[in-house]
mmCIF file of C-alpha atoms and ligand atoms in Angstrom:
data_model
loop_
_atom_site.group_PDB
_atom_site.id
_atom_site.type_symbol
_atom_site.label_atom_id
_atom_site.label_comp_id
_atom_site.label_asym_id
_atom_site.label_seq_id
_atom_site.Cartn_x
_atom_site.Cartn_y
_atom_site.Cartn_z
ATOM 1 C CA ALA A 4 16.537 -13.335 -13.610
ATOM 2 C CA ILE A 5 14.134 -12.674 -16.476
ATOM 3 C CA GLU A 6 11.032 -11.137 -14.923
ATOM 4 C CA ARG A 7 7.717 -9.689 -16.001
ATOM 5 C CA THR A 8 6.111 -6.539 -14.681
ATOM 6 C CA LEU A 9 2.837 -4.709 -15.242
ATOM 7 C CA SER A 10 3.072 -1.146 -16.505
ATOM 8 C CA ILE A 11 0.288 1.392 -16.966
ATOM 9 C CA ILE A 12 0.682 4.661 -18.835
ATOM 10 C CA LYS A 13 -1.829 6.781 -16.933
ATOM 11 C CA PRO A 14 -4.436 9.202 -18.364
ATOM 12 C CA ASP A 15 -2.176 12.268 -17.967
ATOM 13 C CA ALA A 16 0.624 10.767 -20.082
ATOM 14 C CA VAL A 17 -1.788 9.346 -22.678
ATOM 15 C CA ALA A 18 -3.322 12.841 -22.970
ATOM 16 C CA LYS A 19 0.163 14.334 -23.426
ATOM 17 C CA ASN A 20 0.709 12.004 -26.405
ATOM 18 C CA VAL A 21 3.880 10.439 -24.980
ATOM 19 C CA ILE A 22 3.031 6.714 -25.214
ATOM 20 C CA GLY A 23 5.710 6.287 -27.868
ATOM 21 C CA GLN A 24 8.364 8.181 -25.919
ATOM 22 C CA ILE A 25 7.683 6.019 -22.869
ATOM 23 C CA TYR A 26 7.766 2.803 -24.949
ATOM 24 C CA THR A 27 11.133 3.924 -26.368
ATOM 25 C CA ARG A 28 12.505 4.190 -22.824
ATOM 26 C CA PHE A 29 11.325 0.647 -22.060
ATOM 27 C CA GLU A 30 12.891 -0.666 -25.268
ATOM 28 C CA ASN A 31 16.181 1.181 -24.810
ATOM 29 C CA ALA A 32 16.448 -0.316 -21.310
ATOM 30 C CA GLY A 33 15.980 -3.848 -22.680
ATOM 31 C CA LEU A 34 12.364 -4.238 -21.594
ATOM 32 C CA LYS A 35 10.172 -5.951 -24.159
ATOM 33 C CA VAL A 36 6.441 -5.287 -24.522
ATOM 34 C CA ILE A 37 4.892 -8.788 -24.419
ATOM 35 C CA ALA A 38 1.238 -7.734 -24.037
ATOM 36 C CA ALA A 39 -0.530 -4.410 -24.490
ATOM 37 C CA ARG A 40 -3.960 -2.858 -24.704
ATOM 38 C CA MET A 41 -5.528 0.558 -24.409
ATOM 39 C CA ALA A 42 -8.540 0.819 -22.142
ATOM 40 C CA GLN A 43 -10.943 3.199 -20.496
ATOM 41 C CA LEU A 44 -11.125 1.624 -17.033
ATOM 42 C CA SER A 45 -14.462 1.420 -15.256
ATOM 43 C CA ARG A 46 -14.608 2.502 -11.613
ATOM 44 C CA THR A 47 -14.993 -1.139 -10.590
ATOM 45 C CA GLU A 48 -11.920 -2.211 -12.588
ATOM 46 C CA ALA A 49 -9.778 0.622 -11.185
ATOM 47 C CA GLU A 50 -10.943 -0.069 -7.615
ATOM 48 C CA GLY A 51 -10.161 -3.754 -8.061
ATOM 49 C CA PHE A 52 -6.703 -3.035 -9.443
ATOM 50 C CA TYR A 53 -5.844 -0.729 -6.534
ATOM 51 C CA ALA A 54 -7.661 -2.820 -3.898
ATOM 52 C CA VAL A 55 -4.572 -2.899 -1.633
ATOM 53 C CA HIS A 56 -4.923 0.903 -1.288
ATOM 54 C CA ARG A 57 -8.667 0.807 -0.473
ATOM 55 C CA GLU A 58 -8.209 2.149 3.078
ATOM 56 C CA ARG A 59 -5.686 4.861 2.118
ATOM 57 C CA PRO A 60 -6.838 8.510 2.228
ATOM 58 C CA PHE A 61 -5.846 8.992 -1.437
ATOM 59 C CA PHE A 62 -7.889 6.030 -2.750
ATOM 60 C CA LYS A 63 -10.899 7.973 -4.076
ATOM 61 C CA ASP A 64 -8.771 10.613 -5.836
ATOM 62 C CA LEU A 65 -6.550 7.896 -7.292
ATOM 63 C CA VAL A 66 -9.504 5.976 -8.729
ATOM 64 C CA ASP A 67 -11.164 9.177 -10.016
ATOM 65 C CA PHE A 68 -7.947 10.043 -11.803
ATOM 66 C CA MET A 69 -7.392 6.572 -13.266
ATOM 67 C CA ILE A 70 -10.862 6.601 -14.871
ATOM 68 C CA SER A 71 -10.574 10.200 -16.138
ATOM 69 C CA GLY A 72 -9.366 9.052 -19.568
ATOM 70 C CA PRO A 73 -7.884 6.112 -21.450
ATOM 71 C CA VAL A 74 -4.806 4.308 -20.146
ATOM 72 C CA MET A 75 -2.240 2.156 -21.983
ATOM 73 C CA ILE A 76 -1.587 -1.114 -20.169
ATOM 74 C CA GLN A 77 1.397 -3.369 -20.918
ATOM 75 C CA ALA A 78 3.305 -6.318 -19.564
ATOM 76 C CA LEU A 79 7.078 -5.872 -19.851
ATOM 77 C CA GLU A 80 9.637 -8.654 -19.819
ATOM 78 C CA GLY A 81 13.387 -8.563 -19.317
ATOM 79 C CA GLU A 82 16.318 -9.036 -16.970
ATOM 80 C CA GLY A 83 15.296 -7.620 -13.575
ATOM 81 C CA ALA A 84 12.217 -6.069 -15.220
ATOM 82 C CA ILE A 85 10.500 -5.055 -11.968
ATOM 83 C CA ALA A 86 13.389 -2.988 -10.570
ATOM 84 C CA LYS A 87 14.420 -1.762 -14.011
ATOM 85 C CA ASN A 88 10.951 -0.376 -14.694
ATOM 86 C CA ARG A 89 10.857 1.284 -11.270
ATOM 87 C CA GLU A 90 14.221 2.901 -12.019
ATOM 88 C CA LEU A 91 12.927 4.212 -15.333
ATOM 89 C CA MET A 92 9.781 5.574 -13.642
ATOM 90 C CA GLY A 93 11.468 7.394 -10.748
ATOM 91 C CA ALA A 94 9.895 8.192 -7.370
ATOM 92 C CA THR A 95 6.085 8.076 -6.988
ATOM 93 C CA ASP A 96 6.046 11.806 -6.250
ATOM 94 C CA PRO A 97 7.413 13.522 -9.382
ATOM 95 C CA LYS A 98 8.886 16.295 -7.201
ATOM 96 C CA LYS A 99 11.182 13.638 -5.716
ATOM 97 C CA ALA A 100 11.886 11.773 -8.972
ATOM 98 C CA ASP A 101 15.477 11.754 -10.261
ATOM 99 C CA LYS A 102 16.300 13.777 -13.346
ATOM 100 C CA GLY A 103 15.770 11.882 -16.570
ATOM 101 C CA THR A 104 13.134 9.519 -15.181
ATOM 102 C CA ILE A 105 9.692 9.170 -16.763
ATOM 103 C CA ARG A 106 7.985 10.868 -13.834
ATOM 104 C CA ALA A 107 10.496 13.731 -13.673
ATOM 105 C CA ASP A 108 9.990 14.346 -17.382
ATOM 106 C CA PHE A 109 6.254 13.733 -17.847
ATOM 107 C CA ALA A 110 4.398 13.756 -14.482
ATOM 108 C CA ASP A 111 2.585 16.679 -12.847
ATOM 109 C CA SER A 112 1.570 15.458 -9.383
ATOM 110 C CA ILE A 113 1.530 12.393 -7.161
ATOM 111 C CA ASP A 114 -1.778 11.251 -8.692
ATOM 112 C CA ALA A 115 -1.104 12.411 -12.253
ATOM 113 C CA ASN A 116 2.280 10.683 -12.131
ATOM 114 C CA ALA A 117 2.371 9.327 -15.699
ATOM 115 C CA VAL A 118 2.999 5.643 -15.012
ATOM 116 C CA HIS A 119 2.373 2.722 -12.700
ATOM 117 C CA GLY A 120 4.731 -0.219 -12.269
ATOM 118 C CA SER A 121 4.478 -3.368 -10.155
ATOM 119 C CA ASP A 122 6.553 -3.197 -6.960
ATOM 120 C CA ALA A 123 7.414 -6.896 -6.458
ATOM 121 C CA GLU A 124 7.292 -10.309 -8.139
ATOM 122 C CA GLU A 125 4.090 -11.409 -6.437
ATOM 123 C CA THR A 126 2.215 -8.167 -7.223
ATOM 124 C CA ALA A 127 3.516 -8.301 -10.811
ATOM 125 C CA LYS A 128 1.948 -11.729 -11.255
ATOM 126 C CA VAL A 129 -1.374 -10.617 -9.785
ATOM 127 C CA GLU A 130 -1.402 -7.341 -11.763
ATOM 128 C CA ILE A 131 -0.522 -8.942 -15.126
ATOM 129 C CA SER A 132 -3.242 -11.558 -14.762
ATOM 130 C CA TYR A 133 -5.703 -8.816 -13.709
ATOM 131 C CA PHE A 134 -5.477 -7.244 -17.165
ATOM 132 C CA PHE A 135 -4.206 -10.022 -19.449
ATOM 133 C CA PRO A 136 -5.489 -13.562 -19.785
ATOM 134 C CA ALA A 137 -2.438 -15.810 -20.329
ATOM 135 C CA LEU A 138 -3.250 -16.374 -23.992
ATOM 136 C CA ASN A 139 -2.810 -12.661 -24.722
ATOM 137 C CA VAL A 140 0.804 -12.599 -23.478
ATOM 138 C CA TYR A 141 3.409 -13.107 -26.237
ATOM 139 C CA SER A 142 6.760 -13.860 -24.665
ATOM 140 C CA ARG A 143 8.649 -14.857 -27.829
HETATM 141 P P1 LIG B 19 0.934 3.932 -8.386
HETATM 142 O O1 LIG B 19 2.282 3.352 -8.628
HETATM 143 O O2 LIG B 19 -0.043 3.834 -9.510
HETATM 144 O O3 LIG B 19 0.294 3.229 -7.092
HETATM 145 C C1 LIG B 19 -0.660 3.890 -6.286
HETATM 146 C C2 LIG B 19 -0.837 5.329 -6.653
HETATM 147 O O4 LIG B 19 -1.459 6.130 -5.670
HETATM 148 C C3 LIG B 19 0.520 5.975 -6.846
HETATM 149 O O5 LIG B 19 1.105 5.477 -8.037
HETATM 150 C C4 LIG B 19 0.133 7.449 -6.843
HETATM 151 O O6 LIG B 19 -0.244 7.911 -8.131
HETATM 152 C C5 LIG B 19 -1.115 7.480 -5.944
HETATM 153 N N1 LIG B 19 -0.884 8.201 -4.692
HETATM 154 C C6 LIG B 19 -1.500 9.331 -4.308
HETATM 155 N N2 LIG B 19 -1.071 9.724 -3.094
HETATM 156 C C7 LIG B 19 -0.151 8.823 -2.698
HETATM 157 C C8 LIG B 19 0.661 8.678 -1.545
HETATM 158 N N3 LIG B 19 0.612 9.553 -0.514
HETATM 159 N N4 LIG B 19 1.511 7.612 -1.471
HETATM 160 C C9 LIG B 19 1.573 6.706 -2.468
HETATM 161 N N5 LIG B 19 0.814 6.797 -3.593
HETATM 162 C C10 LIG B 19 -0.025 7.837 -3.710
#
């Protein structure tokens, strides 16, 4: 099915100047950018986005990292977009990410892991609407 997923290029990858290289991977895999914006997240915005992780021991470090510099946020659309994006990203921990994945190629650590991608249809919906009002999504 045609799906949408929320992708974030994190501060480490923005700082490495690889937004374009990551977009090329999305495009070559048939994922279309249907909404995009660069942002410096506030602590409140980052905490809200990662609210499901609030009780996890890594929450504070994760939020600190996500507000350490600008991020590039996009909604992607395509056949099986959620799983496809997760395949392109590779495992959360770059040490465990398959060769040729975004995280294997661009990530440094489990926090500075280059990209975020929604993990399921329901979270994709919530995450896309968190950053993009419907009128800023351009599906065709
Ligand atoms: P992300 O896909 O953005 O979702 C939550 C983030 O928490 C994850 O990527 C990692 O960058 C970060 N994180 C840090 N430690 C862990 C951990 N032990 N398990 C999962 N995610 C972690």
